[in-house]
PDB file of C-alpha atoms in Angstrom:
ATOM      1  CA  UNK A   1      25.714 -49.844  17.154  1.00 46.00           C
ATOM      2  CA  UNK A   2      27.466 -47.335  19.444  1.00 42.00           C
ATOM      3  CA  UNK A   3      30.614 -47.446  17.301  1.00 44.00           C
ATOM      4  CA  UNK A   4      28.604 -46.804  14.122  1.00 43.00           C
ATOM      5  CA  UNK A   5      26.791 -43.858  15.725  1.00 45.00           C
ATOM      6  CA  UNK A   6      30.065 -42.402  16.990  1.00 44.00           C
ATOM      7  CA  UNK A   7      31.679 -42.757  13.540  1.00 48.00           C
ATOM      8  CA  UNK A   8      28.639 -41.229  11.853  1.00 47.00           C
ATOM      9  CA  UNK A   9      28.676 -38.284  14.256  1.00 49.00           C
ATOM     10  CA  UNK A  10      32.382 -37.687  13.657  1.00 47.00           C
ATOM     11  CA  UNK A  11      31.916 -37.831   9.879  1.00 51.00           C
ATOM     12  CA  UNK A  12      29.007 -35.384  10.039  1.00 51.00           C
ATOM     13  CA  UNK A  13      31.020 -32.973  12.203  1.00 50.00           C
ATOM     14  CA  UNK A  14      33.928 -33.024   9.738  1.00 46.00           C
ATOM     15  CA  UNK A  15      31.569 -32.464   6.806  1.00 50.00           C
ATOM     16  CA  UNK A  16      29.987 -29.486   8.536  1.00 48.00           C
ATOM     17  CA  UNK A  17      33.382 -27.979   9.268  1.00 50.00           C
ATOM     18  CA  UNK A  18      34.442 -28.347   5.632  1.00 51.00           C
ATOM     19  CA  UNK A  19      31.288 -26.836   4.142  1.00 50.00           C
ATOM     20  CA  UNK A  20      31.894 -23.144   4.980  1.00 52.00           C
ATOM     21  CA  UNK A  21      35.409 -23.240   3.536  1.00 51.00           C
ATOM     22  CA  UNK A  22      34.157 -24.708   0.286  1.00 52.00           C
ATOM     23  CA  UNK A  23      31.270 -22.241   0.153  1.00 54.00           C
ATOM     24  CA  UNK A  24      33.680 -19.306   0.469  1.00 59.00           C
ATOM     25  CA  UNK A  25      35.703 -20.407  -2.568  1.00 70.00           C
ATOM     26  CA  UNK A  26      32.819 -20.064  -5.021  1.00 75.00           C
ATOM     27  CA  UNK A  27      29.767 -17.886  -4.513  1.00 74.00           C
ATOM     28  CA  UNK A  28      26.441 -19.660  -4.818  1.00 72.00           C
ATOM     29  CA  UNK A  29      24.698 -19.042  -8.131  1.00 76.00           C
ATOM     30  CA  UNK A  30      21.073 -18.007  -8.246  1.00 80.00           C
ATOM     31  CA  UNK A  31      18.478 -20.738  -8.616  1.00 85.00           C
ATOM     32  CA  UNK A  32      14.850 -20.673  -9.646  1.00 89.00           C
ATOM     33  CA  UNK A  33      12.529 -22.726  -7.428  1.00 90.00           C
ATOM     34  CA  UNK A  34       9.306 -24.251  -8.725  1.00 91.00           C
ATOM     35  CA  UNK A  35       6.240 -25.777  -7.119  1.00 91.00           C
ATOM     36  CA  UNK A  36       4.867 -28.539  -9.325  1.00 93.00           C
ATOM     37  CA  UNK A  37       1.359 -29.809  -8.594  1.00 93.00           C
ATOM     38  CA  UNK A  38      -0.280 -32.662 -10.479  1.00 93.00           C
ATOM     39  CA  UNK A  39      -4.085 -32.925 -10.418  1.00 93.00           C
ATOM     40  CA  UNK A  40      -6.463 -35.786 -11.122  1.00 94.00           C
ATOM     41  CA  UNK A  41      -9.849 -34.167 -11.721  1.00 94.00           C
ATOM     42  CA  UNK A  42     -13.196 -35.430 -10.519  1.00 95.00           C
ATOM     43  CA  UNK A  43     -15.390 -36.510 -13.441  1.00 93.00           C
ATOM     44  CA  UNK A  44     -16.376 -33.523 -15.567  1.00 93.00           C
ATOM     45  CA  UNK A  45     -14.549 -31.005 -13.360  1.00 95.00           C
ATOM     46  CA  UNK A  46     -11.880 -29.883 -15.816  1.00 91.00           C
ATOM     47  CA  UNK A  47     -13.925 -27.075 -17.415  1.00 94.00           C
ATOM     48  CA  UNK A  48     -14.860 -25.530 -14.054  1.00 96.00           C
ATOM     49  CA  UNK A  49     -11.295 -25.876 -12.793  1.00 95.00           C
ATOM     50  CA  UNK A  50     -10.046 -24.009 -15.872  1.00 94.00           C
ATOM     51  CA  UNK A  51     -12.740 -21.351 -15.423  1.00 96.00           C
ATOM     52  CA  UNK A  52     -11.589 -20.700 -11.838  1.00 96.00           C
ATOM     53  CA  UNK A  53      -7.971 -20.498 -13.005  1.00 95.00           C
ATOM     54  CA  UNK A  54      -8.839 -18.094 -15.824  1.00 95.00           C
ATOM     55  CA  UNK A  55     -11.249 -15.848 -13.906  1.00 97.00           C
ATOM     56  CA  UNK A  56      -9.753 -15.835 -10.412  1.00 97.00           C
ATOM     57  CA  UNK A  57      -6.330 -17.428  -9.904  1.00 95.00           C
ATOM     58  CA  UNK A  58      -4.435 -15.923 -12.860  1.00 96.00           C
ATOM     59  CA  UNK A  59      -5.890 -12.392 -12.370  1.00 97.00           C
ATOM     60  CA  UNK A  60      -4.981 -12.552  -8.666  1.00 96.00           C
ATOM     61  CA  UNK A  61      -1.437 -13.641  -9.518  1.00 94.00           C
ATOM     62  CA  UNK A  62      -1.116 -10.780 -11.985  1.00 96.00           C
ATOM     63  CA  UNK A  63      -2.570  -8.260  -9.518  1.00 96.00           C
ATOM     64  CA  UNK A  64      -0.012  -9.443  -6.944  1.00 94.00           C
ATOM     65  CA  UNK A  65       2.799  -8.896  -9.464  1.00 93.00           C
ATOM     66  CA  UNK A  66       3.471 -12.614  -9.864  1.00 90.00           C
ATOM     67  CA  UNK A  67       4.049 -14.783 -12.895  1.00 89.00           C
ATOM     68  CA  UNK A  68       0.922 -16.855 -13.623  1.00 91.00           C
ATOM     69  CA  UNK A  69       1.217 -20.631 -13.315  1.00 91.00           C
ATOM     70  CA  UNK A  70       2.111 -22.603 -16.404  1.00 90.00           C
ATOM     71  CA  UNK A  71      -0.497 -25.264 -17.157  1.00 91.00           C
ATOM     72  CA  UNK A  72       0.505 -28.549 -18.791  1.00 90.00           C
ATOM     73  CA  UNK A  73      -2.213 -30.954 -19.915  1.00 87.00           C
ATOM     74  CA  UNK A  74      -0.989 -34.520 -19.353  1.00 83.00           C
ATOM     75  CA  UNK A  75      -1.282 -36.758 -22.382  1.00 78.00           C
ATOM     76  CA  UNK A  76       0.203 -40.103 -21.358  1.00 81.00           C
ATOM     77  CA  UNK A  77      -0.208 -40.471 -17.596  1.00 82.00           C
ATOM     78  CA  UNK A  78      -3.470 -42.135 -16.538  1.00 85.00           C
ATOM     79  CA  UNK A  79      -3.052 -40.916 -12.932  1.00 88.00           C
ATOM     80  CA  UNK A  80      -3.097 -37.150 -13.543  1.00 91.00           C
ATOM     81  CA  UNK A  81      -4.920 -34.799 -15.897  1.00 92.00           C
ATOM     82  CA  UNK A  82      -2.983 -31.595 -15.511  1.00 92.00           C
ATOM     83  CA  UNK A  83       0.262 -30.247 -14.083  1.00 92.00           C
ATOM     84  CA  UNK A  84       0.680 -26.724 -12.722  1.00 92.00           C
ATOM     85  CA  UNK A  85       4.186 -25.322 -12.622  1.00 92.00           C
ATOM     86  CA  UNK A  86       4.555 -22.266 -10.388  1.00 90.00           C
ATOM     87  CA  UNK A  87       7.722 -20.237  -9.982  1.00 89.00           C
ATOM     88  CA  UNK A  88       8.236 -19.601  -6.282  1.00 86.00           C
ATOM     89  CA  UNK A  89       9.199 -15.979  -5.770  1.00 81.00           C
ATOM     90  CA  UNK A  90      11.737 -15.944  -2.964  1.00 80.00           C
ATOM     91  CA  UNK A  91      12.826 -19.508  -3.689  1.00 81.00           C
ATOM     92  CA  UNK A  92      13.445 -21.966  -0.899  1.00 80.00           C
ATOM     93  CA  UNK A  93      13.182 -19.173   1.685  1.00 78.00           C
ATOM     94  CA  UNK A  94       9.391 -19.542   1.327  1.00 75.00           C
ATOM     95  CA  UNK A  95       9.682 -22.694   3.424  1.00 77.00           C
ATOM     96  CA  UNK A  96      10.938 -20.609   6.342  1.00 78.00           C
ATOM     97  CA  UNK A  97       7.698 -18.650   6.595  1.00 74.00           C
ATOM     98  CA  UNK A  98       4.048 -19.470   7.187  1.00 76.00           C
ATOM     99  CA  UNK A  99       3.034 -16.246   5.467  1.00 76.00           C
ATOM    100  CA  UNK A 100       5.529 -15.219   2.820  1.00 80.00           C
ATOM    101  CA  UNK A 101       4.986 -11.750   1.349  1.00 85.00           C
ATOM    102  CA  UNK A 102       4.230 -13.223  -2.085  1.00 84.00           C
ATOM    103  CA  UNK A 103       1.601 -15.587  -0.622  1.00 85.00           C
ATOM    104  CA  UNK A 104       0.024 -12.741   1.376  1.00 90.00           C
ATOM    105  CA  UNK A 105      -0.111 -10.515  -1.738  1.00 92.00           C
ATOM    106  CA  UNK A 106      -1.729 -13.307  -3.753  1.00 92.00           C
ATOM    107  CA  UNK A 107      -4.339 -14.063  -1.075  1.00 94.00           C
ATOM    108  CA  UNK A 108      -5.217 -10.360  -0.741  1.00 96.00           C
ATOM    109  CA  UNK A 109      -5.665 -10.067  -4.518  1.00 96.00           C
ATOM    110  CA  UNK A 110      -7.664 -13.315  -4.725  1.00 96.00           C
ATOM    111  CA  UNK A 111      -9.965 -12.268  -1.876  1.00 97.00           C
ATOM    112  CA  UNK A 112     -10.648  -8.965  -3.642  1.00 97.00           C
ATOM    113  CA  UNK A 113     -11.151 -10.733  -6.986  1.00 96.00           C
ATOM    114  CA  UNK A 114     -13.802 -13.141  -5.699  1.00 97.00           C
ATOM    115  CA  UNK A 115     -15.651 -10.560  -3.600  1.00 96.00           C
ATOM    116  CA  UNK A 116     -14.547 -11.102  -0.001  1.00 97.00           C
ATOM    117  CA  UNK A 117     -13.743 -13.711   2.624  1.00 97.00           C
ATOM    118  CA  UNK A 118     -17.071 -15.589   2.439  1.00 97.00           C
ATOM    119  CA  UNK A 119     -16.859 -15.874  -1.348  1.00 97.00           C
ATOM    120  CA  UNK A 120     -13.235 -17.050  -1.064  1.00 97.00           C
ATOM    121  CA  UNK A 121     -14.208 -19.746   1.428  1.00 97.00           C
ATOM    122  CA  UNK A 122     -16.968 -20.949  -0.886  1.00 97.00           C
ATOM    123  CA  UNK A 123     -14.666 -20.955  -3.914  1.00 96.00           C
ATOM    124  CA  UNK A 124     -11.966 -22.821  -1.968  1.00 95.00           C
ATOM    125  CA  UNK A 125     -14.468 -25.525  -0.983  1.00 96.00           C
ATOM    126  CA  UNK A 126     -15.555 -25.870  -4.606  1.00 96.00           C
ATOM    127  CA  UNK A 127     -11.937 -25.876  -5.850  1.00 94.00           C
ATOM    128  CA  UNK A 128     -11.035 -28.700  -3.466  1.00 93.00           C
ATOM    129  CA  UNK A 129     -14.006 -30.782  -4.637  1.00 95.00           C
ATOM    130  CA  UNK A 130     -12.888 -30.559  -8.276  1.00 96.00           C
ATOM    131  CA  UNK A 131     -10.015 -32.976  -7.798  1.00 93.00           C
ATOM    132  CA  UNK A 132      -9.908 -36.624  -6.804  1.00 94.00           C
ATOM    133  CA  UNK A 133      -6.200 -36.517  -6.074  1.00 93.00           C
ATOM    134  CA  UNK A 134      -3.250 -34.180  -6.237  1.00 93.00           C
ATOM    135  CA  UNK A 135       0.425 -34.317  -5.425  1.00 95.00           C
ATOM    136  CA  UNK A 136       2.893 -31.456  -5.036  1.00 94.00           C
ATOM    137  CA  UNK A 137       6.654 -31.476  -5.159  1.00 93.00           C
ATOM    138  CA  UNK A 138       9.336 -28.798  -5.314  1.00 92.00           C
ATOM    139  CA  UNK A 139      12.362 -28.468  -7.519  1.00 91.00           C
ATOM    140  CA  UNK A 140      14.921 -25.870  -8.478  1.00 90.00           C
ATOM    141  CA  UNK A 141      17.313 -25.208 -11.305  1.00 87.00           C
ATOM    142  CA  UNK A 142      20.997 -26.010 -10.973  1.00 79.00           C
ATOM    143  CA  UNK A 143      23.201 -23.411 -12.605  1.00 71.00           C
TER     144      UNK A 143
END
């Protein structure tokens, strides 16, 4: 076990040393990062979910200067009803912050759109009750 760990550590150290040299040869190309969330609605919740998206989420995204989510209705997967694809402004750097500027701008616009903090809390509770299950993953383009 010790020999394996020592070999693994040596291999990792060599890989780390080689990475900067390779990175200097070719500049990194820009990528677009996406958040993909799949929802399974509670019975009869799809119309209200869409109403909240149309009346609150999309206008808040637009007011914050963001691209609205792309909605995909799922036709052949019995586990999920809808997929939201959201471009993540700032890319993977969003994972380095608890309050990215784009998230803060969206939340400010959404709070104003719904009529204040209390209304936002109520809407958030309702929004969460509209789904039985959801899963989120992240992906990015490769140039």
